[in-house]
């Protein structure tokens, strides 16, 4: 299971085994706040610097799922190649 903490520390995102979902939990509350469906073989999860997005690598489908933290839903799925694992999430501004 992999974990990512939002910058403010109010939420954790995790990839529990074996599912095709990520869970949003509050520190100290194992019940969870939300569960979001993502791609096959999800592995790693990382939080964007501002904490507004969580990104999940889906090794089974060669994709990364981008999750809107506030809406608790996948907003985009991106093909990234075979067996994506570790993530480095940054911010790109488009004019």
mmCIF file of N, CA, C and O in Angstrom:
data_model
loop_
_atom_site.group_PDB
_atom_site.id
_atom_site.type_symbol
_atom_site.label_atom_id
_atom_site.label_comp_id
_atom_site.label_asym_id
_atom_site.label_seq_id
_atom_site.Cartn_x
_atom_site.Cartn_y
_atom_site.Cartn_z
ATOM 1 N N UNK A 1 0.843 -1.167 0.000
ATOM 2 C CA UNK A 1 0.000 0.000 0.000
ATOM 3 C C UNK A 1 0.892 1.235 0.000
ATOM 4 O O UNK A 1 1.873 1.304 0.716
ATOM 5 N N UNK A 2 0.555 2.207 -0.845
ATOM 6 C CA UNK A 2 1.320 3.447 -0.942
ATOM 7 C C UNK A 2 0.465 4.606 -0.467
ATOM 8 O O UNK A 2 -0.736 4.621 -0.648
ATOM 9 N N UNK A 3 1.103 5.605 0.123
ATOM 10 C CA UNK A 3 0.411 6.740 0.720
ATOM 11 C C UNK A 3 0.927 8.046 0.152
ATOM 12 O O UNK A 3 2.101 8.170 -0.155
ATOM 13 N N UNK A 4 0.044 9.041 0.054
ATOM 14 C CA UNK A 4 0.425 10.416 -0.283
ATOM 15 C C UNK A 4 -0.361 11.328 0.650
ATOM 16 O O UNK A 4 -1.549 11.124 0.880
ATOM 17 N N UNK A 5 0.329 12.323 1.185
ATOM 18 C CA UNK A 5 -0.316 13.279 2.095
ATOM 19 C C UNK A 5 -0.486 14.591 1.356
ATOM 20 O O UNK A 5 0.421 15.055 0.676
ATOM 21 N N UNK A 6 -1.670 15.215 1.498
ATOM 22 C CA UNK A 6 -1.846 16.538 0.913
ATOM 23 C C UNK A 6 -0.998 17.516 1.714
ATOM 24 O O UNK A 6 -0.738 17.298 2.895
ATOM 25 N N UNK A 7 -0.525 18.606 1.092
ATOM 26 C CA UNK A 7 0.389 19.526 1.772
ATOM 27 C C UNK A 7 -0.118 20.057 3.114
ATOM 28 O O UNK A 7 0.659 20.231 4.039
ATOM 29 N N UNK A 8 -1.410 20.303 3.241
ATOM 30 C CA UNK A 8 -1.941 20.803 4.512
ATOM 31 C C UNK A 8 -1.999 19.704 5.565
ATOM 32 O O UNK A 8 -2.184 19.981 6.755
ATOM 33 N N UNK A 9 -1.848 18.441 5.156
ATOM 34 C CA UNK A 9 -1.831 17.327 6.093
ATOM 35 C C UNK A 9 -3.191 16.895 6.592
ATOM 36 O O UNK A 9 -3.294 16.078 7.497
ATOM 37 N N UNK A 10 -4.251 17.426 6.010
ATOM 38 C CA UNK A 10 -5.601 17.072 6.470
ATOM 39 C C UNK A 10 -6.105 15.768 5.872
ATOM 40 O O UNK A 10 -7.058 15.189 6.366
ATOM 41 N N UNK A 11 -5.486 15.326 4.776
ATOM 42 C CA UNK A 11 -5.950 14.121 4.095
ATOM 43 C C UNK A 11 -4.773 13.264 3.661
ATOM 44 O O UNK A 11 -3.696 13.769 3.376
ATOM 45 N N UNK A 12 -5.032 11.974 3.591
ATOM 46 C CA UNK A 12 -4.088 11.007 3.041
ATOM 47 C C UNK A 12 -4.801 10.273 1.920
ATOM 48 O O UNK A 12 -5.996 9.996 2.012
ATOM 49 N N UNK A 13 -4.073 9.966 0.862
ATOM 50 C CA UNK A 13 -4.602 9.136 -0.216
ATOM 51 C C UNK A 13 -3.788 7.853 -0.221
ATOM 52 O O UNK A 13 -2.566 7.884 -0.091
ATOM 53 N N UNK A 14 -4.449 6.703 -0.331
ATOM 54 C CA UNK A 14 -3.725 5.432 -0.298
ATOM 55 C C UNK A 14 -4.242 4.504 -1.381
ATOM 56 O O UNK A 14 -5.346 4.664 -1.892
ATOM 57 N N UNK A 15 -3.401 3.522 -1.724
ATOM 58 C CA UNK A 15 -3.749 2.515 -2.721
ATOM 59 C C UNK A 15 -3.816 1.155 -2.028
ATOM 60 O O UNK A 15 -2.853 0.414 -2.023
ATOM 61 N N UNK A 16 -4.964 0.824 -1.418
ATOM 62 C CA UNK A 16 -5.078 -0.458 -0.722
ATOM 63 C C UNK A 16 -5.104 -1.622 -1.711
ATOM 64 O O UNK A 16 -5.617 -1.495 -2.818
ATOM 65 N N UNK A 17 -4.524 -2.739 -1.319
ATOM 66 C CA UNK A 17 -4.504 -3.936 -2.173
ATOM 67 C C UNK A 17 -5.649 -4.844 -1.789
ATOM 68 O O UNK A 17 -6.008 -4.916 -0.632
ATOM 69 N N UNK A 18 -6.203 -5.651 -2.604
ATOM 70 C CA UNK A 18 -6.177 -5.590 -4.057
ATOM 71 C C UNK A 18 -7.475 -4.931 -4.548
ATOM 72 O O UNK A 18 -8.547 -5.505 -4.392
ATOM 73 N N UNK A 19 -7.433 -3.767 -5.084
ATOM 74 C CA UNK A 19 -8.607 -3.093 -5.647
ATOM 75 C C UNK A 19 -8.183 -2.276 -6.863
ATOM 76 O O UNK A 19 -7.004 -2.178 -7.168
ATOM 77 N N UNK A 20 -9.147 -1.665 -7.515
ATOM 78 C CA UNK A 20 -8.874 -0.714 -8.591
ATOM 79 C C UNK A 20 -9.304 0.675 -8.120
ATOM 80 O O UNK A 20 -9.747 1.501 -8.900
ATOM 81 N N UNK A 21 -9.173 0.925 -6.830
ATOM 82 C CA UNK A 21 -9.614 2.178 -6.239
ATOM 83 C C UNK A 21 -8.502 2.789 -5.401
ATOM 84 O O UNK A 21 -7.591 2.100 -4.977
ATOM 85 N N UNK A 22 -8.598 4.104 -5.173
ATOM 86 C CA UNK A 22 -7.770 4.770 -4.173
ATOM 87 C C UNK A 22 -8.708 5.246 -3.084
ATOM 88 O O UNK A 22 -9.882 5.512 -3.334
ATOM 89 N N UNK A 23 -8.189 5.332 -1.862
ATOM 90 C CA UNK A 23 -9.004 5.780 -0.726
ATOM 91 C C UNK A 23 -8.467 7.087 -0.196
ATOM 92 O O UNK A 23 -7.263 7.290 -0.120
ATOM 93 N N UNK A 24 -9.386 7.943 0.207
ATOM 94 C CA UNK A 24 -9.051 9.205 0.857
ATOM 95 C C UNK A 24 -9.408 9.035 2.324
ATOM 96 O O UNK A 24 -10.535 8.671 2.658
ATOM 97 N N UNK A 25 -8.435 9.263 3.197
ATOM 98 C CA UNK A 25 -8.669 9.114 4.628
ATOM 99 C C UNK A 25 -8.171 10.354 5.364
ATOM 100 O O UNK A 25 -7.309 11.080 4.876
ATOM 101 N N UNK A 26 -8.731 10.561 6.536
ATOM 102 C CA UNK A 26 -8.250 11.625 7.410
ATOM 103 C C UNK A 26 -7.313 10.988 8.425
ATOM 104 O O UNK A 26 -7.578 9.884 8.908
ATOM 105 N N UNK A 27 -6.199 11.642 8.760
ATOM 106 C CA UNK A 27 -5.286 11.068 9.756
ATOM 107 C C UNK A 27 -6.040 10.743 11.050
ATOM 108 O O UNK A 27 -6.831 11.538 11.541
ATOM 109 N N UNK A 28 -5.836 9.543 11.548
ATOM 110 C CA UNK A 28 -6.488 9.106 12.778
ATOM 111 C C UNK A 28 -7.878 8.535 12.583
ATOM 112 O O UNK A 28 -8.515 8.106 13.533
ATOM 113 N N UNK A 29 -8.391 8.506 11.350
ATOM 114 C CA UNK A 29 -9.731 7.970 11.076
ATOM 115 C C UNK A 29 -9.632 6.918 9.974
ATOM 116 O O UNK A 29 -9.677 7.243 8.794
ATOM 117 N N UNK A 30 -9.491 5.642 10.338
ATOM 118 C CA UNK A 30 -9.290 4.590 9.341
ATOM 119 C C UNK A 30 -10.521 4.269 8.493
ATOM 120 O O UNK A 30 -10.432 3.521 7.536
ATOM 121 N N UNK A 31 -11.688 4.818 8.830
ATOM 122 C CA UNK A 31 -12.903 4.508 8.067
ATOM 123 C C UNK A 31 -12.856 5.052 6.651
ATOM 124 O O UNK A 31 -13.458 4.510 5.744
ATOM 125 N N UNK A 32 -12.165 6.140 6.451
ATOM 126 C CA UNK A 32 -12.033 6.714 5.111
ATOM 127 C C UNK A 32 -13.091 7.760 4.819
ATOM 128 O O UNK A 32 -14.199 7.722 5.331
ATOM 129 N N UNK A 33 -12.717 8.719 4.001
ATOM 130 C CA UNK A 33 -13.619 9.786 3.585
ATOM 131 C C UNK A 33 -14.256 9.493 2.238
ATOM 132 O O UNK A 33 -15.385 9.860 1.986
ATOM 133 N N UNK A 34 -13.498 8.828 1.367
ATOM 134 C CA UNK A 34 -13.995 8.544 0.018
ATOM 135 C C UNK A 34 -13.187 7.420 -0.604
ATOM 136 O O UNK A 34 -12.097 7.098 -0.159
ATOM 137 N N UNK A 35 -13.753 6.839 -1.653
ATOM 138 C CA UNK A 35 -13.082 5.816 -2.445
ATOM 139 C C UNK A 35 -13.348 6.167 -3.907
ATOM 140 O O UNK A 35 -14.490 6.410 -4.284
ATOM 141 N N UNK A 36 -12.285 6.222 -4.712
ATOM 142 C CA UNK A 36 -12.403 6.655 -6.098
ATOM 143 C C UNK A 36 -11.863 5.559 -7.012
ATOM 144 O O UNK A 36 -10.736 5.089 -6.824
ATOM 145 N N UNK A 37 -12.644 5.177 -8.010
ATOM 146 C CA UNK A 37 -12.210 4.167 -8.966
ATOM 147 C C UNK A 37 -11.170 4.725 -9.925
ATOM 148 O O UNK A 37 -11.335 5.822 -10.450
ATOM 149 N N UNK A 38 -10.087 3.962 -10.127
ATOM 150 C CA UNK A 38 -9.028 4.348 -11.058
ATOM 151 C C UNK A 38 -8.725 3.160 -11.959
ATOM 152 O O UNK A 38 -9.489 2.208 -11.992
ATOM 153 N N UNK A 39 -7.610 3.164 -12.659
ATOM 154 C CA UNK A 39 -7.288 2.107 -13.619
ATOM 155 C C UNK A 39 -6.820 0.798 -12.999
ATOM 156 O O UNK A 39 -6.662 0.681 -11.784
ATOM 157 N N UNK A 40 -6.572 -0.179 -13.863
ATOM 158 C CA UNK A 40 -6.128 -1.508 -13.429
ATOM 159 C C UNK A 40 -4.701 -1.462 -12.884
ATOM 160 O O UNK A 40 -3.837 -0.799 -13.437
ATOM 161 N N UNK A 41 -4.483 -2.180 -11.825
ATOM 162 C CA UNK A 41 -3.147 -2.340 -11.266
ATOM 163 C C UNK A 41 -2.579 -1.064 -10.683
ATOM 164 O O UNK A 41 -1.388 -0.817 -10.778
ATOM 165 N N UNK A 42 -3.436 -0.270 -10.058
ATOM 166 C CA UNK A 42 -2.933 0.975 -9.490
ATOM 167 C C UNK A 42 -1.839 0.658 -8.496
ATOM 168 O O UNK A 42 -1.890 -0.333 -7.789
ATOM 169 N N UNK A 43 -0.812 1.522 -8.473
ATOM 170 C CA UNK A 43 0.364 1.217 -7.675
ATOM 171 C C UNK A 43 0.727 2.384 -6.774
ATOM 172 O O UNK A 43 0.506 2.342 -5.591
ATOM 173 N N UNK A 44 1.281 3.428 -7.339
ATOM 174 C CA UNK A 44 1.764 4.558 -6.556
ATOM 175 C C UNK A 44 0.746 5.685 -6.591
ATOM 176 O O UNK A 44 -0.013 5.819 -7.542
ATOM 177 N N UNK A 45 0.775 6.514 -5.556
ATOM 178 C CA UNK A 45 -0.068 7.701 -5.518
ATOM 179 C C UNK A 45 0.798 8.863 -5.032
ATOM 180 O O UNK A 45 1.661 8.687 -4.173
ATOM 181 N N UNK A 46 0.591 10.037 -5.623
ATOM 182 C CA UNK A 46 1.338 11.231 -5.238
ATOM 183 C C UNK A 46 0.386 12.410 -5.242
ATOM 184 O O UNK A 46 -0.603 12.430 -5.975
ATOM 185 N N UNK A 47 0.693 13.400 -4.416
ATOM 186 C CA UNK A 47 -0.109 14.611 -4.336
ATOM 187 C C UNK A 47 0.595 15.738 -5.086
ATOM 188 O O UNK A 47 1.818 15.877 -5.000
ATOM 189 N N UNK A 48 -0.181 16.540 -5.828
ATOM 190 C CA UNK A 48 0.380 17.718 -6.487
ATOM 191 C C UNK A 48 0.806 18.721 -5.416
ATOM 192 O O UNK A 48 0.278 18.699 -4.295
ATOM 193 N N UNK A 49 1.776 19.594 -5.714
ATOM 194 C CA UNK A 49 2.290 20.521 -4.706
ATOM 195 C C UNK A 49 1.219 21.344 -3.981
ATOM 196 O O UNK A 49 1.319 21.562 -2.780
ATOM 197 N N UNK A 50 0.178 21.768 -4.684
ATOM 198 C CA UNK A 50 -0.867 22.571 -4.048
ATOM 199 C C UNK A 50 -1.872 21.712 -3.278
ATOM 200 O O UNK A 50 -2.692 22.233 -2.529
ATOM 201 N N UNK A 51 -1.828 20.395 -3.487
ATOM 202 C CA UNK A 51 -2.741 19.498 -2.786
ATOM 203 C C UNK A 51 -4.112 19.390 -3.416
ATOM 204 O O UNK A 51 -5.001 18.760 -2.861
ATOM 205 N N UNK A 52 -4.290 19.966 -4.590
ATOM 206 C CA UNK A 52 -5.599 19.931 -5.239
ATOM 207 C C UNK A 52 -5.822 18.674 -6.074
ATOM 208 O O UNK A 52 -6.955 18.335 -6.378
ATOM 209 N N UNK A 53 -4.728 18.001 -6.435
ATOM 210 C CA UNK A 53 -4.813 16.798 -7.262
ATOM 211 C C UNK A 53 -4.016 15.663 -6.640
ATOM 212 O O UNK A 53 -2.989 15.892 -6.003
ATOM 213 N N UNK A 54 -4.498 14.450 -6.844
ATOM 214 C CA UNK A 54 -3.737 13.242 -6.525
ATOM 215 C C UNK A 54 -3.557 12.509 -7.845
ATOM 216 O O UNK A 54 -4.467 12.470 -8.677
ATOM 217 N N UNK A 55 -2.373 11.931 -8.061
ATOM 218 C CA UNK A 55 -2.086 11.229 -9.309
ATOM 219 C C UNK A 55 -1.735 9.789 -8.958
ATOM 220 O O UNK A 55 -0.923 9.531 -8.063
ATOM 221 N N UNK A 56 -2.360 8.849 -9.663
ATOM 222 C CA UNK A 56 -2.198 7.422 -9.387
ATOM 223 C C UNK A 56 -1.628 6.732 -10.613
ATOM 224 O O UNK A 56 -2.137 6.912 -11.721
ATOM 225 N N UNK A 57 -0.545 5.959 -10.437
ATOM 226 C CA UNK A 57 -0.016 5.172 -11.550
ATOM 227 C C UNK A 57 -0.756 3.845 -11.615
ATOM 228 O O UNK A 57 -0.929 3.172 -10.608
ATOM 229 N N UNK A 58 -1.221 3.497 -12.801
ATOM 230 C CA UNK A 58 -1.971 2.261 -13.035
ATOM 231 C C UNK A 58 -1.108 1.332 -13.876
ATOM 232 O O UNK A 58 -1.086 1.425 -15.104
ATOM 233 N N UNK A 59 -0.366 0.445 -13.224
ATOM 234 C CA UNK A 59 0.584 -0.407 -13.940
ATOM 235 C C UNK A 59 -0.094 -1.404 -14.867
ATOM 236 O O UNK A 59 0.488 -1.816 -15.857
ATOM 237 N N UNK A 60 -1.314 -1.787 -14.569
ATOM 238 C CA UNK A 60 -2.014 -2.767 -15.397
ATOM 239 C C UNK A 60 -2.539 -2.206 -16.700
ATOM 240 O O UNK A 60 -2.783 -2.943 -17.647
ATOM 241 N N UNK A 61 -2.718 -0.882 -16.769
ATOM 242 C CA UNK A 61 -3.277 -0.287 -17.972
ATOM 243 C C UNK A 61 -2.334 0.704 -18.650
ATOM 244 O O UNK A 61 -2.675 1.269 -19.682
ATOM 245 N N UNK A 62 -1.149 0.950 -18.061
ATOM 246 C CA UNK A 62 -0.192 1.880 -18.647
ATOM 247 C C UNK A 62 -0.675 3.318 -18.627
ATOM 248 O O UNK A 62 -0.381 4.095 -19.528
ATOM 249 N N UNK A 63 -1.427 3.669 -17.604
ATOM 250 C CA UNK A 63 -2.021 4.997 -17.504
ATOM 251 C C UNK A 63 -1.744 5.619 -16.136
ATOM 252 O O UNK A 63 -1.348 4.935 -15.204
ATOM 253 N N UNK A 64 -2.008 6.907 -16.056
ATOM 254 C CA UNK A 64 -2.025 7.609 -14.776
ATOM 255 C C UNK A 64 -3.395 8.261 -14.650
ATOM 256 O O UNK A 64 -3.895 8.865 -15.606
ATOM 257 N N UNK A 65 -4.016 8.112 -13.497
ATOM 258 C CA UNK A 65 -5.310 8.734 -13.235
ATOM 259 C C UNK A 65 -5.079 9.990 -12.406
ATOM 260 O O UNK A 65 -4.359 9.953 -11.404
ATOM 261 N N UNK A 66 -5.688 11.096 -12.829
ATOM 262 C CA UNK A 66 -5.574 12.353 -12.108
ATOM 263 C C UNK A 66 -6.892 12.579 -11.378
ATOM 264 O O UNK A 66 -7.957 12.639 -12.007
ATOM 265 N N UNK A 67 -6.806 12.675 -10.057
ATOM 266 C CA UNK A 67 -7.986 12.772 -9.204
ATOM 267 C C UNK A 67 -8.085 14.175 -8.630
ATOM 268 O O UNK A 67 -7.132 14.683 -8.047
ATOM 269 N N UNK A 68 -9.251 14.818 -8.786
ATOM 270 C CA UNK A 68 -9.525 16.094 -8.142
ATOM 271 C C UNK A 68 -9.837 15.793 -6.679
ATOM 272 O O UNK A 68 -10.804 15.090 -6.380
ATOM 273 N N UNK A 69 -9.012 16.294 -5.775
ATOM 274 C CA UNK A 69 -9.137 15.977 -4.350
ATOM 275 C C UNK A 69 -10.456 16.493 -3.778
ATOM 276 O O UNK A 69 -11.128 15.792 -3.018
ATOM 277 N N UNK A 70 -10.851 17.711 -4.119
ATOM 278 C CA UNK A 70 -12.075 18.291 -3.570
ATOM 279 C C UNK A 70 -13.325 17.585 -4.093
ATOM 280 O O UNK A 70 -14.261 17.315 -3.336
ATOM 281 N N UNK A 71 -13.329 17.275 -5.396
ATOM 282 C CA UNK A 71 -14.496 16.621 -6.006
ATOM 283 C C UNK A 71 -14.500 15.115 -5.786
ATOM 284 O O UNK A 71 -15.510 14.452 -6.012
ATOM 285 N N UNK A 72 -13.325 14.576 -5.414
ATOM 286 C CA UNK A 72 -13.185 13.137 -5.186
ATOM 287 C C UNK A 72 -13.602 12.323 -6.408
ATOM 288 O O UNK A 72 -14.375 11.377 -6.336
ATOM 289 N N UNK A 73 -13.051 12.736 -7.580
ATOM 290 C CA UNK A 73 -13.341 11.993 -8.808
ATOM 291 C C UNK A 73 -12.171 12.133 -9.770
ATOM 292 O O UNK A 73 -11.399 13.088 -9.708
ATOM 293 N N UNK A 74 -12.048 11.151 -10.671
ATOM 294 C CA UNK A 74 -11.020 11.195 -11.706
ATOM 295 C C UNK A 74 -11.418 12.262 -12.715
ATOM 296 O O UNK A 74 -12.535 12.244 -13.247
ATOM 297 N N UNK A 75 -10.514 13.204 -12.973
ATOM 298 C CA UNK A 75 -10.794 14.264 -13.941
ATOM 299 C C UNK A 75 -10.078 14.026 -15.268
ATOM 300 O O UNK A 75 -10.425 14.631 -16.269
ATOM 301 N N UNK A 76 -9.077 13.145 -15.268
ATOM 302 C CA UNK A 76 -8.381 12.831 -16.511
ATOM 303 C C UNK A 76 -7.606 11.535 -16.340
ATOM 304 O O UNK A 76 -7.066 11.256 -15.283
ATOM 305 N N UNK A 77 -7.515 10.760 -17.403
ATOM 306 C CA UNK A 77 -6.678 9.569 -17.448
ATOM 307 C C UNK A 77 -5.720 9.753 -18.615
ATOM 308 O O UNK A 77 -6.149 10.077 -19.726
ATOM 309 N N UNK A 78 -4.420 9.562 -18.357
ATOM 310 C CA UNK A 78 -3.392 9.842 -19.344
ATOM 311 C C UNK A 78 -2.579 8.580 -19.625
ATOM 312 O O UNK A 78 -2.114 7.921 -18.688
ATOM 313 N N UNK A 79 -2.405 8.234 -20.908
ATOM 314 C CA UNK A 79 -1.523 7.124 -21.285
ATOM 315 C C UNK A 79 -0.087 7.545 -21.018
ATOM 316 O O UNK A 79 0.337 8.613 -21.463
ATOM 317 N N UNK A 80 0.666 6.721 -20.267
ATOM 318 C CA UNK A 80 2.045 7.077 -19.932
ATOM 319 C C UNK A 80 3.054 5.997 -20.301
ATOM 320 O O UNK A 80 4.246 6.181 -20.127
ATOM 321 N N UNK A 81 2.610 4.869 -20.813
ATOM 322 C CA UNK A 81 3.534 3.799 -21.195
ATOM 323 C C UNK A 81 3.424 2.600 -20.275
ATOM 324 O O UNK A 81 2.711 2.609 -19.282
ATOM 325 N N UNK A 82 4.154 1.570 -20.621
ATOM 326 C CA UNK A 82 4.070 0.291 -19.913
ATOM 327 C C UNK A 82 4.564 0.381 -18.472
ATOM 328 O O UNK A 82 5.602 0.978 -18.201
ATOM 329 N N UNK A 83 3.797 -0.193 -17.582
ATOM 330 C CA UNK A 83 4.163 -0.394 -16.175
ATOM 331 C C UNK A 83 4.619 0.883 -15.438
ATOM 332 O O UNK A 83 5.688 0.905 -14.848
ATOM 333 N N UNK A 84 3.831 1.963 -15.451
ATOM 334 C CA UNK A 84 4.247 3.150 -14.697
ATOM 335 C C UNK A 84 4.263 2.848 -13.207
ATOM 336 O O UNK A 84 3.424 2.109 -12.711
ATOM 337 N N UNK A 85 5.230 3.402 -12.526
ATOM 338 C CA UNK A 85 5.329 3.161 -11.083
ATOM 339 C C UNK A 85 5.463 4.480 -10.349
ATOM 340 O O UNK A 85 4.510 5.197 -10.181
ATOM 341 N N UNK A 86 6.657 4.801 -9.924
ATOM 342 C CA UNK A 86 6.867 6.002 -9.113
ATOM 343 C C UNK A 86 6.440 7.262 -9.862
ATOM 344 O O UNK A 86 6.552 7.344 -11.070
ATOM 345 N N UNK A 87 5.975 8.243 -9.090
ATOM 346 C CA UNK A 87 5.459 9.475 -9.664
ATOM 347 C C UNK A 87 6.211 10.678 -9.127
ATOM 348 O O UNK A 87 6.578 10.729 -7.969
ATOM 349 N N UNK A 88 6.378 11.657 -9.986
ATOM 350 C CA UNK A 88 6.915 12.961 -9.582
ATOM 351 C C UNK A 88 5.926 13.965 -10.155
ATOM 352 O O UNK A 88 5.851 14.147 -11.367
ATOM 353 N N UNK A 89 5.149 14.600 -9.297
ATOM 354 C CA UNK A 89 4.083 15.474 -9.739
ATOM 355 C C UNK A 89 4.505 16.928 -9.583
ATOM 356 O O UNK A 89 4.939 17.344 -8.531
ATOM 357 N N UNK A 90 4.356 17.683 -10.653
ATOM 358 C CA UNK A 90 4.671 19.111 -10.636
ATOM 359 C C UNK A 90 3.485 19.905 -11.156
ATOM 360 O O UNK A 90 2.413 19.364 -11.381
ATOM 361 N N UNK A 91 3.695 21.165 -11.371
ATOM 362 C CA UNK A 91 2.636 22.037 -11.845
ATOM 363 C C UNK A 91 3.061 22.647 -13.162
ATOM 364 O O UNK A 91 4.167 23.167 -13.290
ATOM 365 N N UNK A 92 2.175 22.574 -14.148
ATOM 366 C CA UNK A 92 2.412 23.200 -15.435
ATOM 367 C C UNK A 92 1.269 24.167 -15.677
ATOM 368 O O UNK A 92 0.095 23.786 -15.591
ATOM 369 N N UNK A 93 1.599 25.415 -15.940
ATOM 370 C CA UNK A 93 0.579 26.409 -16.245
ATOM 371 C C UNK A 93 0.505 26.611 -17.740
ATOM 372 O O UNK A 93 1.527 26.766 -18.407
ATOM 373 N N UNK A 94 -0.708 26.589 -18.275
ATOM 374 C CA UNK A 94 -0.919 26.794 -19.697
ATOM 375 C C UNK A 94 -1.524 28.177 -19.880
ATOM 376 O O UNK A 94 -2.559 28.482 -19.295
ATOM 377 N N UNK A 95 -0.860 29.031 -20.682
ATOM 378 C CA UNK A 95 -1.378 30.402 -20.857
ATOM 379 C C UNK A 95 -2.711 30.414 -21.583
ATOM 380 O O UNK A 95 -3.092 29.547 -22.262
#
